[in-house]
Coordinates of C-alpha atoms in Angstrom, one line a residue:
Chain A
M1497 CA -11.9 -24.2 11.6
E1498 CA -15.5 -25.3 11.2
L1499 CA -18.5 -24.8 13.4
K1500 CA -19.9 -27.8 11.7
R1501 CA -22.9 -28.9 13.8
S1502 CA -24.0 -25.2 14.4
L1503 CA -24.2 -23.6 11.0
T1504 CA -23.9 -26.0 8.2
S1505 CA -25.1 -29.3 9.5
G1506 CA -25.7 -31.7 6.7
A1507 CA -26.1 -31.1 3.0
A1508 CA -29.4 -28.9 3.5
G1509 CA -27.7 -26.5 5.8
R1510 CA -24.6 -26.4 3.5
L1511 CA -26.8 -25.8 0.5
L1512 CA -28.9 -23.1 2.3
V1513 CA -25.7 -21.1 3.3
T1514 CA -24.3 -21.5 -0.1
V1515 CA -27.4 -20.1 -1.7
I1516 CA -27.5 -17.1 0.7
M1517 CA -23.8 -16.3 0.1
L1518 CA -24.3 -16.6 -3.6
A1519 CA -27.1 -14.2 -3.6
L1520 CA -25.0 -11.7 -1.7
A1521 CA -22.1 -12.2 -4.0
I1522 CA -24.3 -11.4 -6.9
V1523 CA -25.2 -8.1 -5.2
M1524 CA -21.5 -7.5 -5.0
V1525 CA -21.1 -8.0 -8.8
I1526 CA -24.4 -6.4 -9.8
P1527 CA -22.5 -3.2 -10.9
F1528 CA -20.6 -5.2 -13.4
L1529 CA -23.6 -7.1 -14.7
W1530 CA -25.5 -3.9 -15.0
M1531 CA -22.6 -2.2 -16.9
I1532 CA -22.4 -5.1 -19.4
S1533 CA -26.2 -5.3 -19.9
T1534 CA -26.4 -1.5 -20.3
S1535 CA -23.7 -1.3 -22.8
L1536 CA -25.7 -3.7 -25.1
K1537 CA -29.0 -1.8 -24.7
T1538 CA -30.6 0.9 -26.8
P1539 CA -30.7 4.5 -25.1
A1540 CA -34.4 4.1 -24.4
E1541 CA -33.9 1.0 -22.2
V1542 CA -31.1 2.4 -20.0
F1543 CA -33.2 3.3 -17.0
K1544 CA -36.2 1.1 -17.6
Y1545 CA -37.5 -0.2 -14.3
P1546 CA -37.8 -3.1 -13.5
I1547 CA -34.2 -3.6 -14.9
E1548 CA -34.2 -5.5 -18.1
W1549 CA -31.0 -7.7 -17.4
I1550 CA -31.2 -9.2 -20.8
P1551 CA -31.7 -6.4 -23.5
S1552 CA -34.6 -7.1 -25.8
H1553 CA -32.8 -5.4 -28.6
P1554 CA -29.1 -6.1 -28.1
T1555 CA -26.7 -4.0 -30.0
W1556 CA -23.0 -4.0 -30.4
A1557 CA -23.1 -0.4 -31.7
H1558 CA -21.8 1.2 -28.5
H1559 CA -18.8 -1.1 -28.2
H1560 CA -18.1 -0.5 -31.9
K1561 CA -18.0 3.2 -31.2
V1562 CA -15.6 2.8 -28.4
W1563 CA -13.1 0.8 -30.5
T1564 CA -13.4 2.8 -33.7
G1565 CA -13.5 6.5 -34.6
P1566 CA -10.9 9.2 -34.0
K1567 CA -10.5 8.4 -30.3
S1568 CA -10.2 4.8 -30.4
F1569 CA -9.4 2.7 -27.1
G1570 CA -6.8 0.9 -29.2
T1571 CA -4.3 3.8 -28.7
Y1572 CA -5.1 3.9 -24.9
Y1573 CA -4.6 0.1 -24.8
L1574 CA -1.3 0.3 -26.4
N1575 CA -0.1 3.1 -24.2
S1576 CA -1.2 1.2 -21.0
L1577 CA 0.2 -2.1 -22.1
K1578 CA 3.6 -0.4 -22.9
I1579 CA 3.7 1.4 -19.5
S1580 CA 2.4 -1.5 -17.5
I1581 CA 4.7 -4.2 -19.1
I1582 CA 7.9 -2.2 -19.0
G1583 CA 7.0 -1.1 -15.4
M1584 CA 6.1 -4.6 -14.2
L1585 CA 9.3 -6.2 -15.7
G1586 CA 11.5 -3.5 -14.4
A1587 CA 10.0 -3.3 -11.0
T1588 CA 10.1 -7.0 -10.5
F1589 CA 13.7 -7.4 -11.5
L1590 CA 15.0 -4.2 -9.6
S1591 CA 13.0 -5.3 -6.5
A1592 CA 14.5 -8.8 -6.6
F1593 CA 17.9 -7.4 -6.9
A1594 CA 17.5 -4.9 -4.0
A1595 CA 15.6 -7.7 -1.8
Y1596 CA 18.5 -10.0 -2.3
G1597 CA 20.9 -7.3 -1.0
F1598 CA 18.8 -6.6 2.0
A1599 CA 18.1 -10.1 2.8
R1600 CA 21.2 -12.2 2.0
I1601 CA 24.2 -9.9 2.2
E1602 CA 25.5 -8.5 5.5
F1603 CA 27.0 -5.1 5.2
K1604 CA 27.4 -1.8 7.2
G1605 CA 24.4 0.6 6.9
R1606 CA 21.9 -2.1 5.7
N1607 CA 19.4 -1.7 8.5
A1608 CA 19.6 2.1 8.3
L1609 CA 18.9 2.1 4.6
F1610 CA 16.0 -0.4 5.1
M1611 CA 14.6 2.0 7.7
I1612 CA 14.6 4.8 5.0
Y1613 CA 12.7 2.4 2.6
L1614 CA 10.3 1.8 5.4
S1615 CA 9.7 5.3 6.1
M1616 CA 9.2 6.2 2.4
M1617 CA 6.1 4.0 2.5
M1618 CA 4.5 6.5 4.8
V1619 CA 4.9 9.4 2.5
P1620 CA 1.6 10.0 0.7
P1621 CA 1.9 10.4 -3.2
Q1622 CA 0.5 13.9 -2.8
V1623 CA 3.6 15.1 -1.1
L1624 CA 5.6 14.1 -4.1
F1625 CA 3.3 15.3 -6.8
V1626 CA 4.5 18.8 -7.0
P1627 CA 8.3 18.3 -6.8
K1628 CA 8.0 15.5 -9.3
F1629 CA 6.1 17.7 -11.6
I1630 CA 8.8 20.4 -11.3
M1631 CA 11.6 17.8 -11.8
F1632 CA 9.9 16.3 -14.8
E1633 CA 9.4 19.6 -16.4
W1634 CA 13.0 20.5 -15.9
A1635 CA 14.2 17.1 -17.2
G1636 CA 11.9 17.5 -20.1
I1637 CA 10.0 14.2 -19.5
Y1638 CA 6.7 15.9 -18.3
N1639 CA 3.9 14.9 -20.6
T1640 CA 5.9 11.8 -21.9
H1641 CA 5.4 8.2 -21.1
L1642 CA 8.7 8.3 -19.4
A1643 CA 7.1 10.3 -16.6
L1644 CA 5.1 7.2 -15.8
I1645 CA 7.6 4.4 -16.8
L1646 CA 10.7 5.7 -14.8
P1647 CA 9.0 6.0 -11.4
G1648 CA 7.1 2.7 -12.2
L1649 CA 10.3 0.8 -12.3
F1650 CA 10.7 1.2 -8.5
T1651 CA 8.3 -0.3 -6.0
I1652 CA 9.1 -0.2 -2.2
F1653 CA 6.3 -2.7 -1.7
G1654 CA 8.1 -5.2 -4.1
V1655 CA 11.4 -4.9 -2.2
F1656 CA 9.6 -5.7 1.1
M1657 CA 7.6 -8.6 -0.3
L1658 CA 10.6 -10.2 -2.0
R1659 CA 13.0 -9.5 0.9
Q1660 CA 10.5 -11.4 3.1
F1661 CA 10.6 -14.4 0.7
F1662 CA 14.4 -14.4 0.4
L1663 CA 14.8 -14.5 4.1
S1664 CA 12.8 -17.7 4.2
I1665 CA 15.2 -19.4 1.9
P1666 CA 17.5 -21.7 4.0
H1667 CA 21.1 -20.3 4.5
E1668 CA 22.7 -23.8 3.9
I1669 CA 21.7 -23.5 0.2
S1670 CA 23.9 -20.5 -0.4
E1671 CA 26.6 -21.7 2.0
S1672 CA 27.2 -24.8 0.0
A1673 CA 27.3 -22.8 -3.1
F1674 CA 29.9 -20.4 -1.5
L1675 CA 32.1 -23.4 -0.7
D1676 CA 31.9 -24.4 -4.3
G1677 CA 33.3 -21.0 -5.2
A1678 CA 30.2 -19.3 -6.4
G1679 CA 29.7 -15.5 -5.7
H1680 CA 26.6 -13.6 -4.8
F1681 CA 25.8 -13.0 -8.5
R1682 CA 25.8 -16.6 -9.4
I1683 CA 23.8 -17.5 -6.2
F1684 CA 21.3 -14.8 -7.1
F1685 CA 20.7 -15.8 -10.7
R1686 CA 21.2 -19.5 -10.4
L1687 CA 19.8 -20.4 -7.1
V1688 CA 17.6 -17.7 -5.5
L1689 CA 15.7 -16.4 -8.6
P1690 CA 14.6 -19.8 -9.7
L1691 CA 13.5 -20.7 -6.2
A1692 CA 11.5 -17.4 -6.1
K1693 CA 9.6 -18.0 -9.3
P1694 CA 6.2 -18.0 -7.6
A1695 CA 7.0 -14.9 -5.6
L1696 CA 8.3 -13.1 -8.6
A1697 CA 5.1 -14.0 -10.5
T1698 CA 2.9 -12.8 -7.7
L1699 CA 4.7 -9.4 -7.5
A1700 CA 4.6 -9.1 -11.3
I1701 CA 0.8 -9.7 -11.4
I1702 CA 0.1 -7.3 -8.5
D1703 CA 2.4 -4.7 -9.9
F1704 CA 0.8 -5.0 -13.4
S1705 CA -2.6 -4.5 -12.0
W1706 CA -1.4 -1.3 -10.1
Q1707 CA 0.2 0.1 -13.1
W1708 CA -2.8 -0.7 -15.4
N1709 CA -5.2 0.9 -12.9
D1710 CA -3.0 3.9 -12.1
Y1711 CA -5.1 7.0 -12.8
E1712 CA -3.8 9.5 -10.4
N1713 CA -0.3 9.7 -11.8
A1714 CA -1.5 9.7 -15.4
L1715 CA -3.8 12.5 -14.5
V1716 CA -1.0 14.6 -13.2
F1717 CA 1.8 13.9 -15.6
L1718 CA 0.1 13.5 -19.0
I1719 CA -1.8 16.1 -21.1
D1720 CA -1.5 14.9 -24.6
E1721 CA -4.5 12.9 -25.5
K1722 CA -2.5 10.5 -27.8
L1723 CA -0.4 9.6 -24.7
Y1724 CA -3.4 8.7 -22.5
T1725 CA -3.6 5.4 -20.7
V1726 CA -6.7 3.4 -20.3
P1727 CA -8.2 5.0 -17.2
L1728 CA -7.5 8.6 -18.5
G1729 CA -8.9 7.7 -22.0
L1730 CA -11.9 6.3 -20.3
Q1731 CA -12.4 9.6 -18.3
N1732 CA -12.0 11.5 -21.4
F1733 CA -14.5 9.4 -23.4
I1734 CA -17.1 9.7 -20.6
L1735 CA -16.6 13.5 -20.1
E1736 CA -17.3 14.0 -23.8
N1737 CA -20.3 11.6 -24.0
T1738 CA -22.1 12.6 -20.8
V1739 CA -25.5 11.8 -22.1
D1740 CA -24.5 8.6 -24.0
Y1741 CA -25.1 6.2 -21.1
N1742 CA -24.7 3.1 -23.2
G1743 CA -21.4 4.4 -24.6
M1744 CA -20.3 5.2 -21.0
M1745 CA -21.0 1.6 -20.0
A1746 CA -19.3 0.1 -23.2
A1747 CA -16.3 2.3 -22.4
A1748 CA -16.3 1.2 -18.8
S1749 CA -16.4 -2.5 -19.9
A1750 CA -13.4 -2.0 -22.0
G1751 CA -11.6 -0.5 -19.1
I1752 CA -12.4 -3.3 -16.7
L1753 CA -12.3 -6.5 -18.8
P1754 CA -8.5 -6.8 -19.1
M1755 CA -8.2 -6.7 -15.2
I1756 CA -10.9 -9.4 -14.9
A1757 CA -9.0 -11.6 -17.4
V1758 CA -5.7 -11.1 -15.4
F1759 CA -7.5 -11.9 -12.3
V1760 CA -9.1 -15.1 -13.6
I1761 CA -5.7 -16.2 -14.8
G1762 CA -3.6 -15.1 -11.9
Q1763 CA -6.1 -15.3 -9.0
R1764 CA -3.9 -17.8 -7.1
F1765 CA -0.9 -15.7 -7.3
I1766 CA -2.8 -12.4 -6.5
I1767 CA -4.4 -13.9 -3.3
Q1768 CA -1.3 -15.6 -2.1
G1769 CA 0.9 -12.5 -2.5
L1770 CA -1.6 -10.2 -0.8
T1771 CA -2.1 -12.5 2.2
N1772 CA 1.6 -13.4 2.5
S1773 CA 2.6 -9.7 2.6
A1774 CA -0.2 -8.8 5.0
V1775 CA 0.0 -11.7 7.4
K1776 CA 3.8 -12.1 7.4
G1777 CA 5.0 -8.6 6.3
Chain B
M36 CA 42.0 -11.0 4.9
Y37 CA 38.8 -10.7 6.9
N38 CA 38.7 -6.9 6.4
N39 CA 39.1 -7.4 2.7
W40 CA 36.2 -9.8 2.8
M41 CA 34.0 -7.3 4.6
R42 CA 34.9 -4.5 2.3
R43 CA 33.8 -6.9 -0.6
Q44 CA 30.6 -7.7 1.1
R45 CA 29.7 -4.1 1.6
L46 CA 30.5 -3.2 -2.0
L47 CA 28.4 -6.1 -3.2
G48 CA 25.6 -5.0 -1.0
Y49 CA 25.7 -1.6 -2.6
V50 CA 25.9 -3.1 -6.0
F51 CA 22.6 -5.1 -5.3
I52 CA 20.7 -2.4 -3.7
G53 CA 22.1 0.5 -5.8
P54 CA 19.8 0.5 -8.7
S55 CA 16.7 0.4 -6.4
M56 CA 18.3 2.9 -4.1
L57 CA 18.9 5.3 -7.1
G58 CA 15.1 5.1 -7.8
V59 CA 14.1 5.6 -4.2
L60 CA 16.5 8.6 -4.1
V61 CA 15.2 10.3 -7.2
F62 CA 11.6 9.6 -7.1
F63 CA 10.9 9.4 -3.3
L64 CA 13.6 10.9 -1.1
I65 CA 14.6 14.1 -3.1
P66 CA 10.9 14.9 -3.9
A67 CA 10.0 14.6 -0.3
V68 CA 12.8 17.0 0.9
Y69 CA 12.0 19.3 -2.0
S70 CA 8.3 19.3 -1.0
F71 CA 9.2 20.1 2.5
G72 CA 11.1 23.1 1.3
L73 CA 8.2 24.2 -0.9
M74 CA 6.0 24.3 2.2
F75 CA 7.8 27.5 3.1
T76 CA 7.5 29.3 -0.2
N77 CA 4.8 30.9 -2.3
Y78 CA 5.7 28.9 -5.4
K79 CA 3.1 29.1 -8.1
F80 CA 3.4 27.3 -11.4
M81 CA 4.7 29.7 -14.2
S82 CA 5.3 32.5 -11.9
P83 CA 9.0 33.6 -11.8
N84 CA 8.7 35.1 -8.3
V85 CA 9.3 32.5 -5.6
D86 CA 9.7 34.0 -2.2
F87 CA 10.3 32.4 1.2
V88 CA 7.3 33.1 3.1
G89 CA 8.1 31.2 6.4
M90 CA 5.0 29.9 8.2
D91 CA 2.4 31.8 6.1
N92 CA 1.2 28.6 4.4
I93 CA 0.7 26.8 7.7
V94 CA -1.1 29.8 9.1
R95 CA -3.2 30.0 6.1
M96 CA -4.0 26.4 6.2
L97 CA -5.1 26.8 9.9
H98 CA -7.5 29.5 8.9
D99 CA -8.8 27.8 5.8
D100 CA -12.5 26.7 6.1
L101 CA -12.1 24.4 3.1
F102 CA -9.1 22.6 4.8
Y103 CA -11.3 21.8 7.8
L104 CA -14.2 20.8 5.5
S105 CA -11.7 18.5 3.7
L106 CA -10.5 17.1 7.0
R107 CA -14.1 16.4 8.0
N108 CA -14.8 14.7 4.7
T109 CA -11.7 12.6 5.0
V110 CA -12.9 11.4 8.4
I111 CA -16.3 10.4 6.9
F112 CA -14.5 8.7 4.1
L113 CA -12.4 6.6 6.6
L114 CA -15.6 5.4 8.2
A115 CA -15.7 3.0 5.2
V116 CA -12.7 1.2 6.6
P117 CA -14.0 -0.4 9.8
V118 CA -17.3 -1.0 8.1
S119 CA -15.7 -3.0 5.3
I120 CA -13.6 -4.8 7.9
A121 CA -16.6 -6.0 9.8
L122 CA -18.3 -7.1 6.7
G123 CA -15.3 -8.9 5.4
F124 CA -15.0 -10.6 8.8
V125 CA -18.6 -11.9 8.6
V126 CA -18.2 -13.0 4.9
A127 CA -14.8 -14.8 5.7
V128 CA -16.3 -16.6 8.7
I129 CA -19.1 -18.0 6.6
L130 CA -16.9 -18.8 3.6
N131 CA -14.7 -20.7 6.0
Q132 CA -17.6 -23.1 6.8
K133 CA -18.3 -26.3 4.7
I134 CA -20.2 -24.8 1.9
Y135 CA -20.3 -25.3 -1.8
L136 CA -18.7 -23.1 -4.6
K137 CA -16.2 -21.7 -2.2
K138 CA -13.7 -20.7 -4.9
L139 CA -16.3 -19.1 -7.1
L140 CA -17.8 -17.1 -4.1
R141 CA -14.4 -15.9 -3.0
G142 CA -13.6 -14.8 -6.5
L143 CA -16.9 -12.9 -6.8
Y144 CA -16.5 -11.0 -3.5
F145 CA -12.9 -10.1 -4.4
M146 CA -13.6 -8.9 -7.9
P147 CA -14.4 -5.2 -7.1
Y148 CA -10.8 -4.8 -5.5
I149 CA -9.0 -6.0 -8.6
T150 CA -11.0 -3.8 -11.0
S151 CA -10.3 -0.7 -9.0
G152 CA -10.5 2.4 -11.0
V153 CA -12.3 5.0 -13.0
A154 CA -14.5 2.5 -14.7
V155 CA -16.3 1.4 -11.6
A156 CA -16.6 5.0 -10.5
F157 CA -18.6 5.7 -13.7
V158 CA -20.8 2.6 -13.3
W159 CA -21.7 3.7 -9.7
M160 CA -22.4 7.2 -10.9
L161 CA -25.2 5.8 -13.1
L162 CA -26.4 3.4 -10.5
F163 CA -26.7 6.3 -8.1
Q164 CA -28.5 8.4 -10.5
P165 CA -31.2 10.1 -8.2
K166 CA -34.2 10.3 -10.6
Q167 CA -33.9 7.4 -12.9
G168 CA -31.0 5.2 -11.5
P169 CA -31.7 1.6 -10.7
I170 CA -30.9 1.9 -7.0
N171 CA -33.5 4.5 -6.4
G172 CA -35.8 2.6 -8.8
F173 CA -35.5 -0.3 -6.5
L174 CA -35.9 1.8 -3.4
R175 CA -39.2 3.2 -4.9
S176 CA -40.4 -0.1 -5.8
V177 CA -40.2 -1.3 -2.1
G178 CA -42.1 1.7 -1.0
I179 CA -39.5 4.3 -0.2
E180 CA -41.0 7.4 -1.7
H181 CA -38.1 9.8 -1.3
P182 CA -34.9 8.0 -1.7
P183 CA -31.6 9.7 -1.1
G184 CA -30.0 11.8 -3.6
W185 CA -26.7 9.9 -3.3
L186 CA -23.9 11.6 -5.1
S187 CA -26.1 14.6 -6.0
T188 CA -26.8 16.3 -2.6
T189 CA -24.3 17.8 -0.2
T190 CA -25.5 15.8 2.8
S191 CA -25.5 12.4 1.2
S192 CA -22.6 12.5 -1.3
M193 CA -19.8 11.6 1.1
Y194 CA -21.7 8.6 2.3
A195 CA -22.5 7.6 -1.2
I196 CA -18.7 7.5 -1.7
D197 CA -18.4 5.4 1.5
I198 CA -20.8 2.8 0.0
I199 CA -18.6 2.6 -3.2
W200 CA -15.4 2.3 -0.9
V201 CA -17.0 -0.4 1.3
W202 CA -17.9 -2.4 -1.8
F203 CA -14.3 -1.9 -3.1
L204 CA -12.4 -2.8 0.1
L205 CA -14.6 -5.8 1.4
G206 CA -13.1 -8.5 -0.8
Y207 CA -9.6 -7.6 0.2
N208 CA -10.5 -7.7 4.0
M209 CA -12.3 -11.0 3.4
I210 CA -9.2 -12.6 1.8
I211 CA -6.8 -11.6 4.6
Y212 CA -9.3 -12.8 7.2
L213 CA -9.7 -16.2 5.4
A214 CA -6.0 -16.6 5.6
A215 CA -6.0 -15.6 9.4
L216 CA -8.9 -18.1 10.1
Q217 CA -6.9 -20.9 8.6
E218 CA -4.4 -20.4 11.4
V219 CA -6.9 -20.7 14.2
S220 CA -6.4 -24.2 15.8
S221 CA -9.1 -26.6 15.3
E222 CA -8.3 -28.3 18.6
L223 CA -8.9 -25.2 20.5
L224 CA -12.4 -25.0 18.9
E225 CA -13.1 -28.6 19.5
A226 CA -12.2 -28.2 23.2
A227 CA -14.6 -25.2 23.5
K228 CA -17.3 -27.1 21.7
I229 CA -16.8 -30.1 24.0
D230 CA -17.1 -27.6 27.1
G231 CA -20.5 -26.6 25.7
A232 CA -19.7 -23.2 24.2
R233 CA -22.3 -21.8 21.7
P234 CA -21.3 -20.8 18.1
T235 CA -21.7 -17.2 19.0
Q236 CA -19.6 -17.6 22.1
I237 CA -17.0 -19.2 20.2
L238 CA -17.0 -16.5 17.5
R239 CA -16.9 -13.7 20.2
K240 CA -14.6 -15.2 22.8
I241 CA -12.3 -17.2 20.7
I242 CA -12.1 -16.4 17.0
W243 CA -12.4 -12.7 17.2
P244 CA -9.7 -12.2 19.8
L245 CA -7.5 -14.7 17.9
V246 CA -7.7 -12.8 14.7
S247 CA -7.3 -9.4 16.4
P248 CA -3.8 -8.9 14.9
T249 CA -5.3 -9.2 11.5
T250 CA -8.1 -6.8 12.4
F251 CA -5.7 -4.4 13.6
L252 CA -3.4 -4.7 10.5
L253 CA -6.4 -4.2 8.2
L254 CA -7.5 -1.2 10.2
I255 CA -4.0 0.5 10.0
T256 CA -3.3 -0.4 6.3
G257 CA -6.9 0.4 5.3
L258 CA -6.8 3.8 6.9
I259 CA -3.5 4.7 5.3
M260 CA -4.5 3.5 1.9
T261 CA -7.8 5.3 2.0
I262 CA -6.3 8.5 3.1
K263 CA -4.0 8.5 0.1
T264 CA -6.8 7.9 -2.4
F265 CA -8.6 10.6 -4.4
G266 CA -9.0 8.9 -7.9
I267 CA -12.6 7.6 -7.1
I268 CA -13.7 10.9 -6.1
Q269 CA -12.0 12.9 -8.8
A270 CA -13.7 10.5 -11.4
T271 CA -17.1 10.7 -9.9
T272 CA -17.8 14.1 -8.3
Q273 CA -14.6 16.1 -8.6
G274 CA -15.1 17.0 -5.0
G275 CA -18.7 18.3 -5.4
P276 CA -21.4 19.0 -5.2
G277 CA -20.3 22.3 -3.3
N278 CA -17.2 20.9 -1.8
S279 CA -19.0 18.1 0.0
T280 CA -16.7 15.3 -1.3
T281 CA -13.5 17.2 -1.2
I282 CA -11.1 15.1 0.9
L283 CA -7.7 16.3 1.9
S284 CA -5.9 14.2 -0.8
L285 CA -8.1 15.8 -3.5
Y286 CA -7.7 19.2 -1.9
V287 CA -3.9 18.9 -2.4
Y288 CA -4.4 17.9 -6.0
Q289 CA -6.8 20.8 -6.6
N290 CA -4.5 23.3 -5.1
A291 CA -1.6 22.2 -7.1
F292 CA -3.0 21.5 -10.6
R293 CA -6.1 23.5 -10.7
Y294 CA -5.2 26.7 -8.8
Y295 CA -1.5 26.2 -9.3
E296 CA -0.9 27.0 -5.6
M297 CA 2.0 24.7 -5.3
G298 CA 3.5 26.0 -2.1
Y299 CA 0.1 25.8 -0.4
A300 CA -0.6 22.4 -1.9
A301 CA 2.8 21.1 -0.5
T302 CA 1.7 22.3 3.0
I303 CA -1.6 20.5 3.0
S304 CA 0.3 17.4 1.6
W305 CA 2.4 17.4 4.8
A306 CA -0.8 17.8 7.0
L307 CA -1.8 14.6 5.2
F308 CA 1.6 13.0 6.1
A309 CA 1.2 14.1 9.7
I310 CA -2.1 12.2 9.9
I311 CA -0.5 9.1 8.5
L312 CA 2.4 9.4 10.9
L313 CA -0.1 9.8 13.8
I314 CA -1.9 6.6 12.7
T315 CA 1.4 4.7 12.5
L316 CA 2.4 5.9 15.9
L317 CA -0.8 4.9 17.4
Q318 CA -0.1 1.5 15.9
W319 CA 3.3 1.2 17.8
L320 CA 1.9 2.5 21.0
G321 CA -1.4 0.8 21.1
Q322 CA -0.7 -2.6 19.6
K323 CA 0.1 -4.3 23.0
R324 CA -3.2 -3.1 24.5
W325 CA -5.8 -4.3 22.1
V326 CA -4.1 -7.1 20.1
H327 CA -3.8 -10.5 21.6
Y328 CA -1.0 -12.4 20.0

C-alpha cells in the first residue's frame, strides 16, 4: 500500500517525510530523554529553561542513592524478577496446556467452558479485588509474594492467544501421529510445543512485561516494604523524596530501563503477538 | 468401543484444561460470585458485623454525588481512546509510505506503551509542574502568558491525564493499524489511482472503510482497557485535586482499601462491569452497521 506519487515522490520527498516523522517521534520520547537528563543534573538545574538537555555538571550521585542505602532498588528488583519470572513460566506453560485442550481435543462441554473463559475477560479486576483480599487473608497468603505469584500463573489472554495458534496447525500432523500410536500428551510435547515456539516466546515476553509493570495488584496485596516490587518501591521512594526531583528521575529511570531492554530484544515478538491477537483474535 | 474412545477424549480434555480451569475458578469465578454477594451486605474490613442490607448499597450509589462525578471523570478519561486511535491511524498511514528509518520510528512511537507504569506517571508529574515545569516553560516562551495548571487544577486535571493516556495508547493503535494496512490490496489502490482518485479521496473512501473493523476493535478494546485502569491516576494525583480525577475504577479502590467500605466498593465495581457489558453488547449489535468487512 503506497501512495507513491502523492506523498513521497523521490528521495527528497521521502527524506522530508522521514524528518517530520522523526521530529514527532522525538516529541513522543521526550519524557524519557528529560527523565534521563534530569537524573544526571544538579538540583539547581532541574527546571532551568531553556532546558539543558546535556547537563553541564553531570553527576551519578542520584543513581547511586537509588541503588544503595537502606531502601535499595536491588531488593525491589529481586522481588519483581522472582514474581515476573515464575509467573511468566507458569502462565505460558499452563496456557499452552489449556489451549491444546480447547483447540485439539473434542469433548463435551468444551464450548461452554470456553464461553466462561470468554466472559471472565469482561470482569474488571476491581470486581475481584475485595473477594481476593478476603480469600488471601483467610488462606494466610495476603502480604506475601504468593498473593501475586499464584494468580499470575493464570492468564485468560494467554489461553486465547495460544488456542488461536494451535487451531492453525494442520490436523494432518496430529492424525499421522495418532496412526503411529502417539497419544495427546506425546503430540502436545513432541509436535505442538516445538511448532509453537515463536507463539510461546511472544506470550512469555508480553506476560513478563505485564507482570513487571503490575502496580495495581501489588498495591492491594502487599504491605511489607521488603516485599515491594519495582513499581511499588518506586512509588515509595518518590513519596519519601518529594522535593528531590533528581532522585525521582533517577528512580524512574531504574523502573523503566529493564522494560526498554526487554523491548529492544523482543520487539519482533511483542509486535507480532499483539497484532496477531488483535487482528485474528 | 466408540463410547470408550469418547470417554477417554473427554477425560483427556479435562486433564489438559484442568490446571488452568482450577486457576480460573479460584481467582476469577469464585471471587466474581463472592463479590456479587458482597454487593448486598454492609461488609467492612475488620468489623465482625456483616448484615444483609438488600438494595441499600445500590440505592446509596444512585444518590452518591461522588459516584456521578467519578462517572463523569471516567467519560472524560475515555475521550483519550478515540483521539489516540485517530492519531495512531495518521501515524500508521505515514509510516506505511516509502520512508527511511521505518523500524526505528515504529519503535520510538511504540515505546510509551511498553514502559507503562508508575515511572512514566512521575515523569509526567514533573513535566506538567505548573510554575517551573518544562511544558509550561515552553508555552511561556512561545508567548502564552497563562498556561494551564495541568494536574494541579480541578478544571484541567482530567484532561492532563487524557494527554498522558493518548501518549501511552498511540503506539499500540499505530502498530495494529500498520498490520491492517498491510492487508489492503495494492491492486485496488492502483485501480483507484488510474481512475484519477486523489490521495485524500483514496484515504477517505478506500483505506478508512477497509480498516474500519480494526478501528472498531481498537475502540472497543481501548475503551474496556481504559475503564479498568487506575494505576496511572493513583500514582500521579490519587484522584485529586478535590475529586477531579477520581474515576470509577479508582473510586472502587478507595472505597475498599482507604475507607474499608467493602460492600459498597463491590457495588460500584459491578456498575463498572455493567458499563463494560454495555460496550460489549453495543459491539455485537452495532458491528454490522458501521463496519465494512
